Amino acid sequence: MSPSRKPENSPTCCPIQVLLPDVQPLTDEEAGDLEDLFKILANDTRLKLLHHLARVEEMCVCDLSTAMEMNVQAISNQLQKLSDRKIVATRRSGNMIYYRLIDNCLIEILKQAQCLLIDSKTK
Amino acid sequence: MSPSRKPENSPTCCPIQVLLPDVQPLTDEEAGDLEDLFKILANDTRLKLLHHLARVEEMCVCDLSTAMEMNVQAISNQLQKLSDRKIVATRRSGNMIYYRLIDNCLIEILKQAQCLLIDSKTK
DNA sequence: AAGGTATTACATCGCTCCGTGTAATAGTGT
DNA sequence: ACACTATTACACGGAGCGATGTAATACCTT
């Protein structure tokens, strides 16, 4: 077994988990899917949207628009992309269309990502 | 307290975690940092590189280049970006420069991301 | 010092994306 | 039917990114 590397980078949040020798290299398809997923997350507007939805369960476009002080079209555009990728779901009630998160993994990813940022800043 | 949503989207991997009401909305700076992080991950070449490094602990540019059947420049470019963001570290030994992962959070993020993909495909 | 290998730096072209403006669609109330 | 609101569809202009080719740098061997 490989000698565990000494904890030069003492993780502050993630469990110590040195390597993943059993993981197969990514196939082209897997890499492409992951790329698409991270592309969706690689936008500050969408990240703010997701964080808003992670807090209040459901919001409509206009409320998100005012909360983020951005045009309705911009919000709708991004919500559309999130909806296309099955990251958010919608519910209609009269004029309003309410958006909500679908998968809990997403919140976990966002948390881990912020953790990584904290790690890299306190280092 | 908000009634827990019914498990319409039974998670296959992430712990049930309905909402994060205690989380503050992202500041512009936080959103920007997260965006930058996900932008780094939003590229199939870099994702493959990270997965290779997650398996064998250390690899040099030329080996990564042959393993992935890509030009050395392309590999070097992406490794440079990963290095700029403190995601990988380097070790020189003669001509060769070996790259390795720095933060364990990253592996966790990659795992969660693949989990989310599996979720959305089996749904 | 000279030649060779490994890696990086820089410029370029093509592509994608984001926010905005305009126009269209869907629902509500009178 | 009409006015009104909420949301979406579409085209546009600017910005950023990725792989490639060429050139430069760092290290090793002789």
Coordinates of C-alpha atoms (C1' of nucleotides) in Angstrom, one line a residue:
Chain A
M1 CA 0.0 0.0 0.0
S2 CA 1.2 3.5 -0.7
P3 CA 2.4 5.3 2.4
S4 CA -0.2 7.9 3.3
R5 CA 1.1 11.3 2.5
K6 CA 1.8 13.4 5.5
P7 CA -1.0 15.9 6.3
E8 CA 0.7 18.9 4.8
N9 CA -2.6 20.1 3.7
S10 CA -4.7 19.3 6.8
P11 CA -8.2 19.4 5.5
T12 CA -10.6 21.5 7.5
C13 CA -13.8 20.0 6.2
C14 CA -13.4 17.0 4.0
P15 CA -12.7 13.6 5.5
I16 CA -9.1 12.5 4.9
Q17 CA -9.2 10.6 1.7
V18 CA -6.0 10.3 0.0
L19 CA -6.6 8.7 -3.3
L20 CA -9.1 6.8 -5.3
P21 CA -7.1 4.0 -6.9
D22 CA -10.2 2.0 -7.7
V23 CA -11.8 4.8 -9.8
Q24 CA -11.5 4.2 -13.5
P25 CA -10.3 7.1 -15.7
L26 CA -13.2 9.1 -17.0
T27 CA -14.6 8.1 -20.3
D28 CA -15.2 10.7 -22.9
E29 CA -18.9 10.6 -22.2
E30 CA -18.5 10.9 -18.4
A31 CA -16.1 13.7 -18.8
G32 CA -18.5 15.5 -21.1
D33 CA -21.4 15.1 -18.8
L34 CA -19.4 16.3 -15.8
E35 CA -18.2 19.3 -17.9
D36 CA -21.8 20.2 -18.7
L37 CA -22.8 20.0 -15.1
F38 CA -19.9 22.2 -13.9
K39 CA -20.6 24.6 -16.8
I40 CA -24.1 25.1 -15.4
L41 CA -22.6 25.8 -12.0
A42 CA -19.9 28.2 -13.4
N43 CA -22.0 31.3 -13.4
D44 CA -22.5 33.7 -10.5
T45 CA -26.1 34.4 -11.4
R46 CA -27.1 30.8 -11.4
L47 CA -25.1 30.2 -8.2
K48 CA -27.0 32.9 -6.5
L49 CA -30.3 31.6 -7.8
L50 CA -29.5 28.1 -6.5
H51 CA -28.6 29.5 -3.1
H52 CA -31.8 31.5 -2.9
L53 CA -33.8 28.3 -3.8
A54 CA -31.8 26.4 -1.3
R55 CA -33.1 28.7 1.4
V56 CA -36.7 29.3 0.8
E57 CA -37.8 26.2 -1.1
E58 CA -39.8 28.0 -3.8
M59 CA -39.6 31.3 -5.5
C60 CA -41.0 32.9 -8.7
V61 CA -39.1 34.7 -11.3
C62 CA -40.2 38.2 -10.3
D63 CA -39.2 37.7 -6.6
L64 CA -35.9 36.3 -7.6
S65 CA -35.5 39.2 -10.0
T66 CA -36.1 41.8 -7.3
A67 CA -34.1 39.9 -4.7
M68 CA -31.1 39.8 -7.0
E69 CA -31.6 43.2 -8.5
M70 CA -31.4 41.9 -12.1
N71 CA -33.6 42.0 -15.2
V72 CA -36.4 39.5 -15.3
Q73 CA -35.1 38.2 -18.7
A74 CA -31.7 37.4 -17.3
I75 CA -33.2 35.5 -14.4
S76 CA -35.5 33.6 -16.7
N77 CA -32.7 32.8 -19.1
Q78 CA -30.7 31.2 -16.3
L79 CA -33.7 29.4 -14.7
Q80 CA -34.4 28.0 -18.1
K81 CA -30.9 26.5 -18.3
L82 CA -31.2 25.1 -14.8
S83 CA -34.6 23.6 -15.8
D84 CA -33.2 22.1 -19.0
R85 CA -30.6 20.3 -17.0
K86 CA -33.1 19.0 -14.5
I87 CA -31.6 21.0 -11.7
V88 CA -34.7 22.9 -10.9
A89 CA -38.4 22.1 -11.3
T90 CA -41.4 24.4 -11.8
R91 CA -44.9 24.7 -10.5
R92 CA -47.5 27.0 -12.0
S93 CA -50.0 28.9 -9.9
G94 CA -51.9 31.5 -11.9
N95 CA -49.5 33.9 -13.5
M96 CA -46.6 32.9 -11.4
I97 CA -44.3 30.0 -12.0
Y98 CA -42.4 28.8 -9.0
Y99 CA -39.0 27.2 -9.1
R100 CA -37.5 24.8 -6.7
L101 CA -34.4 22.6 -6.4
I102 CA -34.7 19.0 -7.5
D103 CA -31.6 17.0 -6.3
N104 CA -30.1 17.3 -2.8
C105 CA -26.7 16.3 -4.2
L106 CA -26.5 19.8 -5.5
I107 CA -26.6 21.4 -2.1
E108 CA -23.9 19.0 -1.0
I109 CA -21.7 20.0 -4.0
L110 CA -22.2 23.7 -3.2
K111 CA -21.2 23.1 0.4
Q112 CA -18.1 21.2 -0.6
A113 CA -17.2 23.8 -3.0
Q114 CA -17.4 26.6 -0.4
C115 CA -15.4 24.4 1.9
L116 CA -12.7 24.0 -0.7
L117 CA -12.6 27.8 -1.2
I118 CA -12.2 28.3 2.6
D119 CA -9.4 25.7 2.6
S120 CA -7.5 27.4 -0.2
K121 CA -7.9 30.8 1.4
T122 CA -6.8 29.8 4.9
K123 CA -3.8 28.0 3.6
Chain B
M1 CA -40.3 24.9 11.1
S2 CA -41.0 24.1 7.5
P3 CA -42.6 20.7 6.9
S4 CA -40.1 18.5 5.3
R5 CA -40.9 18.0 1.6
K6 CA -42.0 14.5 0.8
P7 CA -39.3 12.4 -0.8
E8 CA -40.5 12.7 -4.3
N9 CA -36.9 12.7 -5.5
S10 CA -35.5 9.9 -3.3
P11 CA -31.8 10.6 -3.3
T12 CA -29.6 7.7 -4.2
C13 CA -26.4 9.0 -2.8
C14 CA -26.8 12.2 -0.9
P15 CA -28.1 12.3 2.6
I16 CA -31.6 13.7 2.8
Q17 CA -31.1 17.4 3.4
V18 CA -34.1 19.4 2.6
L19 CA -33.1 23.0 2.8
L20 CA -30.5 25.3 4.2
P21 CA -32.5 28.1 5.7
D22 CA -29.5 29.2 7.8
V23 CA -27.3 29.8 4.8
Q24 CA -27.0 33.4 3.9
P25 CA -27.4 34.4 0.3
L26 CA -24.2 34.5 -1.6
T27 CA -22.3 37.7 -1.6
D28 CA -21.0 38.9 -4.9
E29 CA -17.5 38.0 -3.9
E30 CA -18.5 34.5 -2.8
A31 CA -20.5 34.0 -6.0
G32 CA -17.5 35.1 -8.0
D33 CA -15.2 32.8 -6.2
L34 CA -17.5 29.8 -6.7
E35 CA -18.0 30.7 -10.3
D36 CA -14.2 30.7 -10.8
L37 CA -13.9 27.3 -9.1
F38 CA -16.6 25.7 -11.2
K39 CA -15.2 27.3 -14.3
I40 CA -12.0 25.4 -13.6
L41 CA -13.9 22.2 -13.3
A42 CA -16.0 22.9 -16.4
N43 CA -13.6 21.4 -18.9
D44 CA -13.3 17.7 -19.9
T45 CA -9.6 17.9 -20.3
R46 CA -9.1 19.2 -16.8
L47 CA -11.6 16.7 -15.4
K48 CA -9.7 13.9 -16.9
L49 CA -6.5 15.2 -15.6
L50 CA -7.9 15.5 -12.1
H51 CA -9.2 12.0 -12.3
H52 CA -5.8 10.6 -13.4
L53 CA -4.2 12.5 -10.5
A54 CA -6.8 11.1 -8.1
R55 CA -5.7 7.6 -9.0
V56 CA -2.0 7.6 -9.2
E57 CA -0.9 10.4 -6.8
E58 CA 1.7 11.9 -9.2
M59 CA 2.2 12.2 -12.9
C60 CA 4.3 14.3 -15.2
V61 CA 3.1 16.2 -18.2
C62 CA 4.4 13.7 -20.8
D63 CA 2.8 10.7 -19.1
L64 CA -0.5 12.6 -18.8
S65 CA -0.1 13.6 -22.4
T66 CA 0.3 10.0 -23.7
A67 CA -2.4 8.7 -21.3
M68 CA -4.9 11.1 -22.7
E69 CA -3.6 11.1 -26.2
M70 CA -3.4 14.9 -26.4
N71 CA -0.7 17.4 -27.3
V72 CA 1.7 18.3 -24.6
Q73 CA 0.9 22.0 -24.8
A74 CA -2.8 21.4 -24.2
I75 CA -2.0 19.3 -21.2
S76 CA 0.4 21.9 -19.9
N77 CA -2.0 24.7 -20.4
Q78 CA -4.6 23.1 -18.4
L79 CA -2.2 22.0 -15.7
Q80 CA -1.1 25.6 -15.4
K81 CA -4.6 26.8 -14.8
L82 CA -5.1 24.1 -12.2
S83 CA -1.8 25.1 -10.6
D84 CA -2.8 28.8 -10.6
R85 CA -5.9 28.0 -8.7
K86 CA -4.0 26.0 -6.2
I87 CA -5.8 22.8 -7.2
V88 CA -2.6 20.9 -8.1
A89 CA 0.9 21.2 -6.8
T90 CA 4.2 20.4 -8.6
R91 CA 7.5 18.7 -7.7
R92 CA 10.5 18.9 -9.9
S93 CA 12.8 15.9 -10.5
G94 CA 15.4 16.6 -13.2
N95 CA 13.6 17.4 -16.4
M96 CA 10.3 16.1 -15.3
I97 CA 7.7 18.0 -13.3
Y98 CA 5.3 15.9 -11.4
Y99 CA 1.8 17.1 -10.6
R100 CA -0.4 16.0 -7.7
L101 CA -3.7 17.0 -6.2
I102 CA -3.7 19.4 -3.2
D103 CA -7.1 19.5 -1.6
N104 CA -9.2 16.4 -0.7
C105 CA -12.4 18.4 -1.0
L106 CA -11.9 18.3 -4.7
I107 CA -12.3 14.5 -4.9
E108 CA -15.4 14.8 -2.8
I109 CA -16.8 17.3 -5.2
L110 CA -16.1 15.1 -8.1
K111 CA -17.7 12.2 -6.4
Q112 CA -20.8 14.2 -5.5
A113 CA -21.0 15.5 -9.1
Q114 CA -21.0 12.0 -10.5
C115 CA -23.6 11.0 -8.0
L116 CA -25.8 13.8 -9.2
L117 CA -25.4 12.7 -12.8
I118 CA -26.4 9.2 -11.9
D119 CA -29.4 10.5 -10.0
S120 CA -30.6 12.6 -13.0
K121 CA -30.1 9.7 -15.4
T122 CA -31.9 7.1 -13.4
K123 CA -34.8 9.3 -12.7
Chain C
dA1 C1' 30.0 24.2 -24.5
dA2 C1' 26.8 21.7 -27.4
dG3 C1' 22.9 18.9 -28.3
dG4 C1' 18.6 16.8 -26.7
dT5 C1' 14.4 16.4 -23.8
dA6 C1' 10.7 18.2 -21.0
dT7 C1' 8.0 22.0 -20.2
dT8 C1' 6.2 26.6 -20.6
dA9 C1' 5.0 31.3 -22.9
dC10 C1' 2.6 33.7 -26.4
dA11 C1' -0.4 34.7 -30.3
dT12 C1' -4.3 33.1 -33.1
dC13 C1' -8.7 31.4 -34.7
dG14 C1' -13.0 29.6 -33.8
dC15 C1' -16.5 28.8 -30.6
dT16 C1' -19.6 29.5 -26.7
dC17 C1' -21.8 32.2 -23.3
dC18 C1' -24.1 36.2 -20.8
dG19 C1' -26.9 40.2 -20.3
dT20 C1' -30.0 43.2 -22.9
dG21 C1' -33.8 44.7 -25.9
dT22 C1' -37.7 43.6 -28.5
dA23 C1' -41.5 40.8 -29.4
dA24 C1' -44.5 37.0 -28.4
dT25 C1' -47.2 33.8 -25.2
dA26 C1' -50.0 32.5 -21.1
dG27 C1' -52.9 33.7 -17.4
dT28 C1' -56.0 37.1 -14.6
dG29 C1' -59.5 40.5 -13.8
dT30 C1' -63.2 43.6 -15.4
Chain D
dA1 C1' -63.1 41.5 -25.6
dC2 C1' -59.7 44.4 -23.4
dA3 C1' -56.1 45.8 -20.5
dC4 C1' -52.6 44.2 -17.5
dT5 C1' -49.0 41.2 -15.4
dA6 C1' -45.7 37.4 -15.5
dT7 C1' -42.9 34.8 -18.2
dT8 C1' -40.6 33.2 -22.3
dA9 C1' -38.5 33.3 -27.2
dC10 C1' -35.2 35.3 -30.2
dA11 C1' -31.5 38.0 -32.1
dC12 C1' -27.4 40.8 -31.1
dG13 C1' -22.8 42.5 -29.4
dG14 C1' -19.2 41.9 -26.5
dA15 C1' -16.3 39.0 -23.7
dG16 C1' -13.8 34.8 -22.5
dC17 C1' -12.0 30.2 -23.4
dG18 C1' -9.7 26.0 -25.6
dA19 C1' -6.6 23.6 -28.7
dT20 C1' -2.9 24.4 -31.8
dG21 C1' 1.6 26.1 -33.7
dT22 C1' 5.8 28.5 -32.9
dA23 C1' 9.2 30.1 -29.9
dA24 C1' 11.5 30.3 -25.6
dT25 C1' 13.2 28.4 -21.1
dA26 C1' 15.1 24.9 -17.8
dC27 C1' 17.5 20.8 -17.1
dC28 C1' 20.3 16.8 -18.2
dT29 C1' 24.1 14.2 -20.6
dT30 C1' 28.3 14.0 -23.0

